[in-house]
mmCIF file of C-alpha atoms and ligand atoms in Angstrom:
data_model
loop_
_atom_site.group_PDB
_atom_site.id
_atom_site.type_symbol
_atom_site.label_atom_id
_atom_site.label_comp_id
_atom_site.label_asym_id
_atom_site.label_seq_id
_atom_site.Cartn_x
_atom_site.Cartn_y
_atom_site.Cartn_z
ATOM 1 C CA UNK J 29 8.954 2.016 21.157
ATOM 2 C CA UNK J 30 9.004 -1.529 20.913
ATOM 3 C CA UNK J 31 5.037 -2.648 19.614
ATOM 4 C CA UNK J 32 6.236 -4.518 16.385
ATOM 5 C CA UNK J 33 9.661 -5.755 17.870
ATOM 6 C CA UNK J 34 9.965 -9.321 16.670
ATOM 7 C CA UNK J 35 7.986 -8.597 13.436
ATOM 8 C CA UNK J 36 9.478 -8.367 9.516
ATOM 9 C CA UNK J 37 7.734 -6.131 7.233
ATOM 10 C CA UNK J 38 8.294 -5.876 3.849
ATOM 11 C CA UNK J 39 6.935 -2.386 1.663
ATOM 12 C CA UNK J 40 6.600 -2.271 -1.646
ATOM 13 C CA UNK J 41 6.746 1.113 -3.297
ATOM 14 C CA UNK J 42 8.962 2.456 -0.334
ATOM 15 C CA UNK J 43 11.515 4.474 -1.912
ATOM 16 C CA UNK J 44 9.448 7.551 -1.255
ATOM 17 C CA UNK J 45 5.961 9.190 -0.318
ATOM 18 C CA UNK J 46 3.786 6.843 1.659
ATOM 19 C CA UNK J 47 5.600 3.976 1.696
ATOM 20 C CA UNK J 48 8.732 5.766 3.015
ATOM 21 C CA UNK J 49 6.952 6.821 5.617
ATOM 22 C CA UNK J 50 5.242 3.547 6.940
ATOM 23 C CA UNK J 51 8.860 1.609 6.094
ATOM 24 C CA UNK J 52 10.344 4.441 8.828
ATOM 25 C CA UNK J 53 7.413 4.009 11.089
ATOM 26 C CA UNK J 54 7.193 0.272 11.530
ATOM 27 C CA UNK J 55 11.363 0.237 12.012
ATOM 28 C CA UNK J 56 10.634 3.133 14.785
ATOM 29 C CA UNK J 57 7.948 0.327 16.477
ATOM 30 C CA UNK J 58 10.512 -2.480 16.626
ATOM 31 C CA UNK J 59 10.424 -4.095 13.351
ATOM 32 C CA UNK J 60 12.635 -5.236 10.716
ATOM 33 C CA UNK J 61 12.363 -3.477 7.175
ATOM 34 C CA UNK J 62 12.723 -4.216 3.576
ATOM 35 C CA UNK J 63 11.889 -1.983 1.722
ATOM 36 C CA UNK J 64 10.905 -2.976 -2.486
ATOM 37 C CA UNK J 65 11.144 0.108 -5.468
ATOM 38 C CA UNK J 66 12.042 0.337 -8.983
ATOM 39 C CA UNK J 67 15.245 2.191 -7.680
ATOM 40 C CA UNK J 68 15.729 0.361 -4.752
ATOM 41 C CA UNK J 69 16.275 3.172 -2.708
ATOM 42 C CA UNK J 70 16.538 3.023 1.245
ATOM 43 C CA UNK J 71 14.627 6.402 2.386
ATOM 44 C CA UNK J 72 17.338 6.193 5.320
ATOM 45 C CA UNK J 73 15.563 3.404 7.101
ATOM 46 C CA UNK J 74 18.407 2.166 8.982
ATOM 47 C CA UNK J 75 18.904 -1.506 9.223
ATOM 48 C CA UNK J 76 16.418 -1.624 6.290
ATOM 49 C CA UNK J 77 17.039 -4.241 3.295
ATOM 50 C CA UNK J 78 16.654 -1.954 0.244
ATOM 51 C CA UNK J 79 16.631 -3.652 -3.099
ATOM 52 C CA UNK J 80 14.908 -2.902 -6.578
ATOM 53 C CA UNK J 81 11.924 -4.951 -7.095
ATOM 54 C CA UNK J 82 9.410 -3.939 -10.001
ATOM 55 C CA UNK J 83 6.102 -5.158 -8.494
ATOM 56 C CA UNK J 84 4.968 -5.762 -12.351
ATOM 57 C CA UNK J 85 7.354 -8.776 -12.453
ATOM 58 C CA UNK J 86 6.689 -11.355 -9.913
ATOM 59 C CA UNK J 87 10.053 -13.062 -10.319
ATOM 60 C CA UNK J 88 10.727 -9.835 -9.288
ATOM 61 C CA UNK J 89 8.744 -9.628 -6.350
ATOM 62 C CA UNK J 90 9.635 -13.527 -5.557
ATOM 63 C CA UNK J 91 14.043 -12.842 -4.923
ATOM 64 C CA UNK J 92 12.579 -9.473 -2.854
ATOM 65 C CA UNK J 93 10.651 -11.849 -0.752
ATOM 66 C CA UNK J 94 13.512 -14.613 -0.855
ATOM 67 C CA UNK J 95 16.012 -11.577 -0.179
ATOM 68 C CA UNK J 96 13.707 -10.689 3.155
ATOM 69 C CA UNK J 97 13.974 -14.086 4.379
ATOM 70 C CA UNK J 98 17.660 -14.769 3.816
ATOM 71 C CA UNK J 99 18.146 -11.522 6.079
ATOM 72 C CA UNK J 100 15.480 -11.438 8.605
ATOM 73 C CA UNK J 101 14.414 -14.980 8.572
ATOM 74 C CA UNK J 102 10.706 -14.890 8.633
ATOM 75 C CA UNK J 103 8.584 -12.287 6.792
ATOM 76 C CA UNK J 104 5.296 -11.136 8.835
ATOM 77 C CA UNK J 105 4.138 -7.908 7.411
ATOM 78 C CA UNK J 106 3.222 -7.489 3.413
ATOM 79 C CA UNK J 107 2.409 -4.044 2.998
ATOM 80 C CA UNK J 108 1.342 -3.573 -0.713
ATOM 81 C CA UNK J 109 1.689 0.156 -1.324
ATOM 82 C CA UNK J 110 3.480 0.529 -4.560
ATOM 83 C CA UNK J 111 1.043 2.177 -6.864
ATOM 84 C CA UNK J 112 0.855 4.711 -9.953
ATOM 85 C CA UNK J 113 -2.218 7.507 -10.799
ATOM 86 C CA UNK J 114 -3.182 9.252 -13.574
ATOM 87 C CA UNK J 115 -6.585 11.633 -13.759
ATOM 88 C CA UNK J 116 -8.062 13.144 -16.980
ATOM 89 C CA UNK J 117 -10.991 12.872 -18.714
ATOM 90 C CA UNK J 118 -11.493 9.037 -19.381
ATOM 91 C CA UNK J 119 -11.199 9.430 -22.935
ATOM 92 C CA UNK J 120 -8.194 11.528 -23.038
ATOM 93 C CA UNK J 121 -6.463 9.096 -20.838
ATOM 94 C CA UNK J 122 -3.758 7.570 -22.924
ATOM 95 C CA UNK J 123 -3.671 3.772 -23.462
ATOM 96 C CA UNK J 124 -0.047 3.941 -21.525
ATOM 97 C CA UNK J 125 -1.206 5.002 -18.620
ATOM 98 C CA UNK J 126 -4.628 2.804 -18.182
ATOM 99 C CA UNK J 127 -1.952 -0.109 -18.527
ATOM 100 C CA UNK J 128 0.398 0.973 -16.299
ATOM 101 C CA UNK J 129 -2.570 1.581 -13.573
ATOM 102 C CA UNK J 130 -3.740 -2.002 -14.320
ATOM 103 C CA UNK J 131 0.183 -3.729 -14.415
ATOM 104 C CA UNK J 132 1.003 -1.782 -10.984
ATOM 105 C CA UNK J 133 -2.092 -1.261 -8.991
ATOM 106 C CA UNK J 134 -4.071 -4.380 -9.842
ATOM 107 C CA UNK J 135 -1.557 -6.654 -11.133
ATOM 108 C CA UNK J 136 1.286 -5.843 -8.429
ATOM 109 C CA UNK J 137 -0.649 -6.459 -5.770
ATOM 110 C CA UNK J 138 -1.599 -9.447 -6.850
ATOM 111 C CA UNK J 139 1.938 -10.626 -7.556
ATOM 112 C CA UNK J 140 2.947 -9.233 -4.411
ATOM 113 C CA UNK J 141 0.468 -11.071 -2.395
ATOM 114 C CA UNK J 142 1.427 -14.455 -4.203
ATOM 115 C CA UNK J 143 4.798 -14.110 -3.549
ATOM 116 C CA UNK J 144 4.706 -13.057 0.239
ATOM 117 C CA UNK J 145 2.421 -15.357 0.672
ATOM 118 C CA UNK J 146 3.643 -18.442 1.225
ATOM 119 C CA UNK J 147 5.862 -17.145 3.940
ATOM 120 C CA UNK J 148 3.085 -14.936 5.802
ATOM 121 C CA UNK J 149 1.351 -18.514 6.143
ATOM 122 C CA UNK J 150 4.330 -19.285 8.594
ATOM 123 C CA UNK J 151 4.320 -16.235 10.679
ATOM 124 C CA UNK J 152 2.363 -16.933 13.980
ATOM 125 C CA UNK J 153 1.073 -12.984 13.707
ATOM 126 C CA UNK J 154 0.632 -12.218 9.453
ATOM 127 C CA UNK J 155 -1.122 -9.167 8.343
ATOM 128 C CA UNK J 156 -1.417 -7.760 4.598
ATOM 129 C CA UNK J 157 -2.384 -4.112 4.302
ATOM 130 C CA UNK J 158 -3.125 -2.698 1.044
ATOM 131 C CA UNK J 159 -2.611 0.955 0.326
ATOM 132 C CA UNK J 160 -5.407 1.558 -1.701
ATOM 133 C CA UNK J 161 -7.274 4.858 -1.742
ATOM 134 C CA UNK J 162 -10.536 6.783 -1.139
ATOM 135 C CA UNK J 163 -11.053 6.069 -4.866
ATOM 136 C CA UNK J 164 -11.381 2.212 -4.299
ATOM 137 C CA UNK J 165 -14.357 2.969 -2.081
ATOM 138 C CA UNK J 166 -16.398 5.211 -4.493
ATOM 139 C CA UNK J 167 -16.354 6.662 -8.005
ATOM 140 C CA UNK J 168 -14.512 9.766 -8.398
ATOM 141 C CA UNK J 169 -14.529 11.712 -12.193
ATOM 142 C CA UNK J 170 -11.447 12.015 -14.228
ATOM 143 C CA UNK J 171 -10.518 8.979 -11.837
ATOM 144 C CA UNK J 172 -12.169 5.977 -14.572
ATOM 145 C CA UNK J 173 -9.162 3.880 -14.813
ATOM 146 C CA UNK J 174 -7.404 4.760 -10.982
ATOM 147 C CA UNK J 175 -10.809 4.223 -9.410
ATOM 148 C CA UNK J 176 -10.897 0.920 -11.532
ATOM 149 C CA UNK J 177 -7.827 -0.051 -9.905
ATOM 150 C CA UNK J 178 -8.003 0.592 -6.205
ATOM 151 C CA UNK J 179 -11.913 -1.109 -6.230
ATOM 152 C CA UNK J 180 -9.667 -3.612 -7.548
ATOM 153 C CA UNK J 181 -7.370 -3.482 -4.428
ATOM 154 C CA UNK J 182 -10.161 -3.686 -1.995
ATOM 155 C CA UNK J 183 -11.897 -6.636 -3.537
ATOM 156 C CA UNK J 184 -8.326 -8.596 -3.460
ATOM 157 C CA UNK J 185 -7.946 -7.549 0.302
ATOM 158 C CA UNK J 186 -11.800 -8.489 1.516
ATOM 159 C CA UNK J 187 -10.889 -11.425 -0.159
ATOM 160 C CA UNK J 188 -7.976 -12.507 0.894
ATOM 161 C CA UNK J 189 -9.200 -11.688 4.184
ATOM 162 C CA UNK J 190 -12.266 -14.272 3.628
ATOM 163 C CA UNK J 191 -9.975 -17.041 2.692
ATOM 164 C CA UNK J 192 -7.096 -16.384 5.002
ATOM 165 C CA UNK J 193 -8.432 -15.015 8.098
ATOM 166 C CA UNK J 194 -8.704 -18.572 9.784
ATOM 167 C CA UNK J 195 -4.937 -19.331 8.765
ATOM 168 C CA UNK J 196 -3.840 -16.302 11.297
ATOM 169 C CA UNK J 197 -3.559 -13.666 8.721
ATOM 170 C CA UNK J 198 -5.756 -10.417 9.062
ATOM 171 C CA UNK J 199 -6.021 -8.270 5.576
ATOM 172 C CA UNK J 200 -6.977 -4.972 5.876
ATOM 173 C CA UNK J 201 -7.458 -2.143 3.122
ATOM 174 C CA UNK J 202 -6.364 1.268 4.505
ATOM 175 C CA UNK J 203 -8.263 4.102 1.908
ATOM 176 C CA UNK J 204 -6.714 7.356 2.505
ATOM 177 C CA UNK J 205 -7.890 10.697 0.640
ATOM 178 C CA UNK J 206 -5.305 12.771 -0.441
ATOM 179 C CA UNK J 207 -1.991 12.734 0.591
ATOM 180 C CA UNK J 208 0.587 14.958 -0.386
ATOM 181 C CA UNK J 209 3.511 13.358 -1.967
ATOM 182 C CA UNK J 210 5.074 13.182 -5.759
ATOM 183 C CA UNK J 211 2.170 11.218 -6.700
ATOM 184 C CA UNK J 212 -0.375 13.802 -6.038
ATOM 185 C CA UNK J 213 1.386 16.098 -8.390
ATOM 186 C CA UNK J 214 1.545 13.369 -10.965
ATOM 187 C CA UNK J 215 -0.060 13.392 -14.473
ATOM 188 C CA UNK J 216 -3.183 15.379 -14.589
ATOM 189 C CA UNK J 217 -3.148 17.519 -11.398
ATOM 190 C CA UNK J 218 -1.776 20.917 -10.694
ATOM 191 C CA UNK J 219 -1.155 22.884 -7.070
ATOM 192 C CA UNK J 220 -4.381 25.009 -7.873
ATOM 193 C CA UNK J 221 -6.454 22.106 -8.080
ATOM 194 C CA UNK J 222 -8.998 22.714 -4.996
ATOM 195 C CA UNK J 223 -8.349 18.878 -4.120
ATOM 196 C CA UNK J 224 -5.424 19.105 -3.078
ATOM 197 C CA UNK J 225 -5.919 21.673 -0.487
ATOM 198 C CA UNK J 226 -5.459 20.513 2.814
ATOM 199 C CA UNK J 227 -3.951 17.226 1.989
ATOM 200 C CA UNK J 228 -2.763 14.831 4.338
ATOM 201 C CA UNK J 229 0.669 14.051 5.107
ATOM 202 C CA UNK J 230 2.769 10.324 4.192
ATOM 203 C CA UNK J 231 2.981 10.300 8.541
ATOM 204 C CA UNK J 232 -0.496 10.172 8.693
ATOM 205 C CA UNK J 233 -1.230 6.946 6.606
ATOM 206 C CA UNK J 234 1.875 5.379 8.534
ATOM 207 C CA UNK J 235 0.673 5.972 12.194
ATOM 208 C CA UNK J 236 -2.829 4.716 10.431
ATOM 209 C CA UNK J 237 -0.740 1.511 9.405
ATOM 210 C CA UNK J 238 0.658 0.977 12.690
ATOM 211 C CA UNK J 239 -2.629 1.451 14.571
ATOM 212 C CA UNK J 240 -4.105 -1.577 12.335
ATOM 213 C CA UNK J 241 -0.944 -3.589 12.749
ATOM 214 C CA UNK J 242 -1.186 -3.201 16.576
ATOM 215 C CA UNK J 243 -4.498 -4.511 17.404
ATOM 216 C CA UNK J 244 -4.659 -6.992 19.701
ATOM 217 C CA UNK J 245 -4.845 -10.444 17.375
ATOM 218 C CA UNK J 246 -8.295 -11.278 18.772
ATOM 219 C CA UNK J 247 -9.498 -8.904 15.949
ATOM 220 C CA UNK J 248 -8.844 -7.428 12.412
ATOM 221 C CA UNK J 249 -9.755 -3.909 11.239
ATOM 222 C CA UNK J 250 -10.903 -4.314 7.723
ATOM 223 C CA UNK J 251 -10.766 -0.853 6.478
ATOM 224 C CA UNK J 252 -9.757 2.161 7.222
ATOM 225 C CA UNK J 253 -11.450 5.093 5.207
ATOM 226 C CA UNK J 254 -9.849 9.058 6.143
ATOM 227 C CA UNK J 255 -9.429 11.883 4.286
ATOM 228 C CA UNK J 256 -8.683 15.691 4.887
ATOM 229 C CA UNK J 257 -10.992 17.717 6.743
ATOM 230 C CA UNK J 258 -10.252 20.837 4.645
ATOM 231 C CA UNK J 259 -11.223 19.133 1.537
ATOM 232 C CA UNK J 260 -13.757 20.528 -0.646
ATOM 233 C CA UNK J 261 -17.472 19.168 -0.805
ATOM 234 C CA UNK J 262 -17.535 16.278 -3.382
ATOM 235 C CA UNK J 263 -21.171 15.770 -2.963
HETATM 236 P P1 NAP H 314 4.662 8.201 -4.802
HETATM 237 O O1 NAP H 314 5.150 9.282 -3.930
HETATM 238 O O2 NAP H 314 4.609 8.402 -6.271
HETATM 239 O O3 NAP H 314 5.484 6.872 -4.497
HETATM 240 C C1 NAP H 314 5.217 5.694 -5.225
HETATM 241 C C2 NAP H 314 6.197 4.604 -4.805
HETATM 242 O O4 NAP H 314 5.886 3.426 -5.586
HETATM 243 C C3 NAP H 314 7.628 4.973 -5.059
HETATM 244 O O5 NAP H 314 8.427 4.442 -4.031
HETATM 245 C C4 NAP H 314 7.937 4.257 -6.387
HETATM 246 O O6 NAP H 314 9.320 4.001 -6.420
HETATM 247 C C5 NAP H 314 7.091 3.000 -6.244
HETATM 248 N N1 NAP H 314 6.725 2.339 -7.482
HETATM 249 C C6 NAP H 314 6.075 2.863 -8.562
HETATM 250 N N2 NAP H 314 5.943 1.931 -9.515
HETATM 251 C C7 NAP H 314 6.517 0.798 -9.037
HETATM 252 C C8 NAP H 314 6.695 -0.507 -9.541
HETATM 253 N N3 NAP H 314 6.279 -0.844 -10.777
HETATM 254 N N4 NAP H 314 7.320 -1.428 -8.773
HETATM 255 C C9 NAP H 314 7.769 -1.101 -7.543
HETATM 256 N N5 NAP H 314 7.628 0.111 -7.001
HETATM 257 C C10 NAP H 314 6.999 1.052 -7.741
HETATM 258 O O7 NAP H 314 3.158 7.764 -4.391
HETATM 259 P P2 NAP H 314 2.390 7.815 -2.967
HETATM 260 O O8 NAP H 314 1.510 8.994 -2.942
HETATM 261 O O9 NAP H 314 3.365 7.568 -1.866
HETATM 262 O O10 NAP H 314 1.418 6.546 -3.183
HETATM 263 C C11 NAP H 314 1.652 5.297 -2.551
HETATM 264 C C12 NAP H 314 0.346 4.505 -2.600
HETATM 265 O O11 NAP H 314 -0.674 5.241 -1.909
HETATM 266 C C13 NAP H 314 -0.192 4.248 -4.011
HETATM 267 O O12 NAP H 314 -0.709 2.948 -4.100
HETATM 268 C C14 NAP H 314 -1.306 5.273 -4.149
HETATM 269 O O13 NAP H 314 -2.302 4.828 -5.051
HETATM 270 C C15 NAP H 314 -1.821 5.314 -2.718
HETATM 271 N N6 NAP H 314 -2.554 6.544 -2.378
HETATM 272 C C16 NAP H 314 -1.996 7.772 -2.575
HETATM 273 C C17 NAP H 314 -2.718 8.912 -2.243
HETATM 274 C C18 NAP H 314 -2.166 10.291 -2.473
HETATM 275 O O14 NAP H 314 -2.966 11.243 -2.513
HETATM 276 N N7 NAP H 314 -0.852 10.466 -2.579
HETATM 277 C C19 NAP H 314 -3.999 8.800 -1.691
HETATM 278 C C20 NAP H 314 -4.537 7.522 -1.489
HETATM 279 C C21 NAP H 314 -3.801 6.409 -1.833
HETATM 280 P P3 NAP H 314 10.153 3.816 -7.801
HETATM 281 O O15 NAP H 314 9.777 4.972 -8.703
HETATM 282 O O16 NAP H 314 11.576 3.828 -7.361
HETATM 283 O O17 NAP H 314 9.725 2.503 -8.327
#
């Protein structure tokens, strides 16, 4: 398969879980790969650039971006999936985690836009797709700070897409429910927690990703809401 042949993507938060996944699945359509984590781990994406990048840093995310362009020459695809959770009670959330939540999620994507920016500008087919979440569409309890943080996401995507959809590059927020991966298990949840029955798998947000990335470029798909059909009634 060949649909993104031509293209460079970069992921952030690709080391593992969702970002793994779209990193394999955009390399499987054709395109060129670097892949940004803490570790810097390639999740066996061959050809992939793999290099640690801490999205909290944006000199950081800055040599990842100069790094992509030294080896690919051009950088087309931002996908801004690096992201951290943690669920409790709002008030037994410790002050650690509600920064780390703000520094990754809000603040990373941010940075990460900023830095791939200038180069998406010179790519004659640009997109930015945020992983954000079902919890940056509505309010979800014991979700206070995380919910805080992927409304965040979407507002920077519509955005962006406001400002930059006349210079060529379509934004896009893709707001899965739950997925399992690591993070699912993360602080606060446990395998008996009815939420997490039914998840979704990483494969699923990826063939969502490449879907939006292969529209035709007379249009943009904004968002993308999904979630597991075996999940419990919310309300
Ligand atoms: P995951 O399995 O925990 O993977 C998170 C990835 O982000 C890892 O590659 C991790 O690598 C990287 N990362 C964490 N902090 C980083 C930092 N400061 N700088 C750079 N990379 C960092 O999580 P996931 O489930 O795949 O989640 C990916 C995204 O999907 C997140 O934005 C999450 O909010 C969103 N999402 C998840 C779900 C779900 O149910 N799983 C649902 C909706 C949306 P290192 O540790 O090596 O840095």
């Amino acid at each position: 398969m060949s649909l993104l042949q031509g293209r460079v993507a970069l992921v952030t938060g690709a080391s593992r879980g969702i970002g793994a996944a779209i990193a394999r699945t955009l390399a499987e359509a054709g395109a060129q790969v670097a892949v940004a984590s803490r570790s810097g781990d390639n999740p066996g994406v061959e050809g992939a650039l793999a290099q640690a990048c801490d999205v909290r840093d944006p000199a950081s995310l800055e040599a990842m971006v100069t790094a992509t362009v030294s080896r690919f020459g051009q950088l087309d695809i931002l996908v801004v999936n690096a992201g951290v959770g943690a669920y409790g009670p709002f008030l037994d959330l410790p002050a650690a985690d509600l920064e780390e939540m703000i520094e990754v999620n809000v603040k990373g994507a941010l940075y990460a836009v900023r830095a791939a920016l200038p180069e998406l500008l010179k790519s004659d087919a640009a997109d930015i797709v945020t992983i954000a979440s079902e919890a940056g569409r509505r309010g979800l309890p014991n979700e206070v700070a995380y919910c805080a943080s992927k409304f965040a996401q979407v507002g920077m995507t519509s955005a962006l897409d406001h400002e930059l959809r006349e210079r060529g590059v379509r934004c896009t927020s893709v707001c899965p429910g739950g997925v399992a991966t690591d993070f699912a298990m993360g602080h606060g949840r446990t395998p008996d927690m009815p939420q997490l029955a039914g998840m979704m798998t990483p494969d699923d947000v990826a063939q969502t990703v490449l879907f939006v990335l292969t529209r035709p470029r007379n249009h943009r798909i904004l968002e993308v809401a999904f979630r597991p059909v075996a999940e419990p009634s919310w309300g």
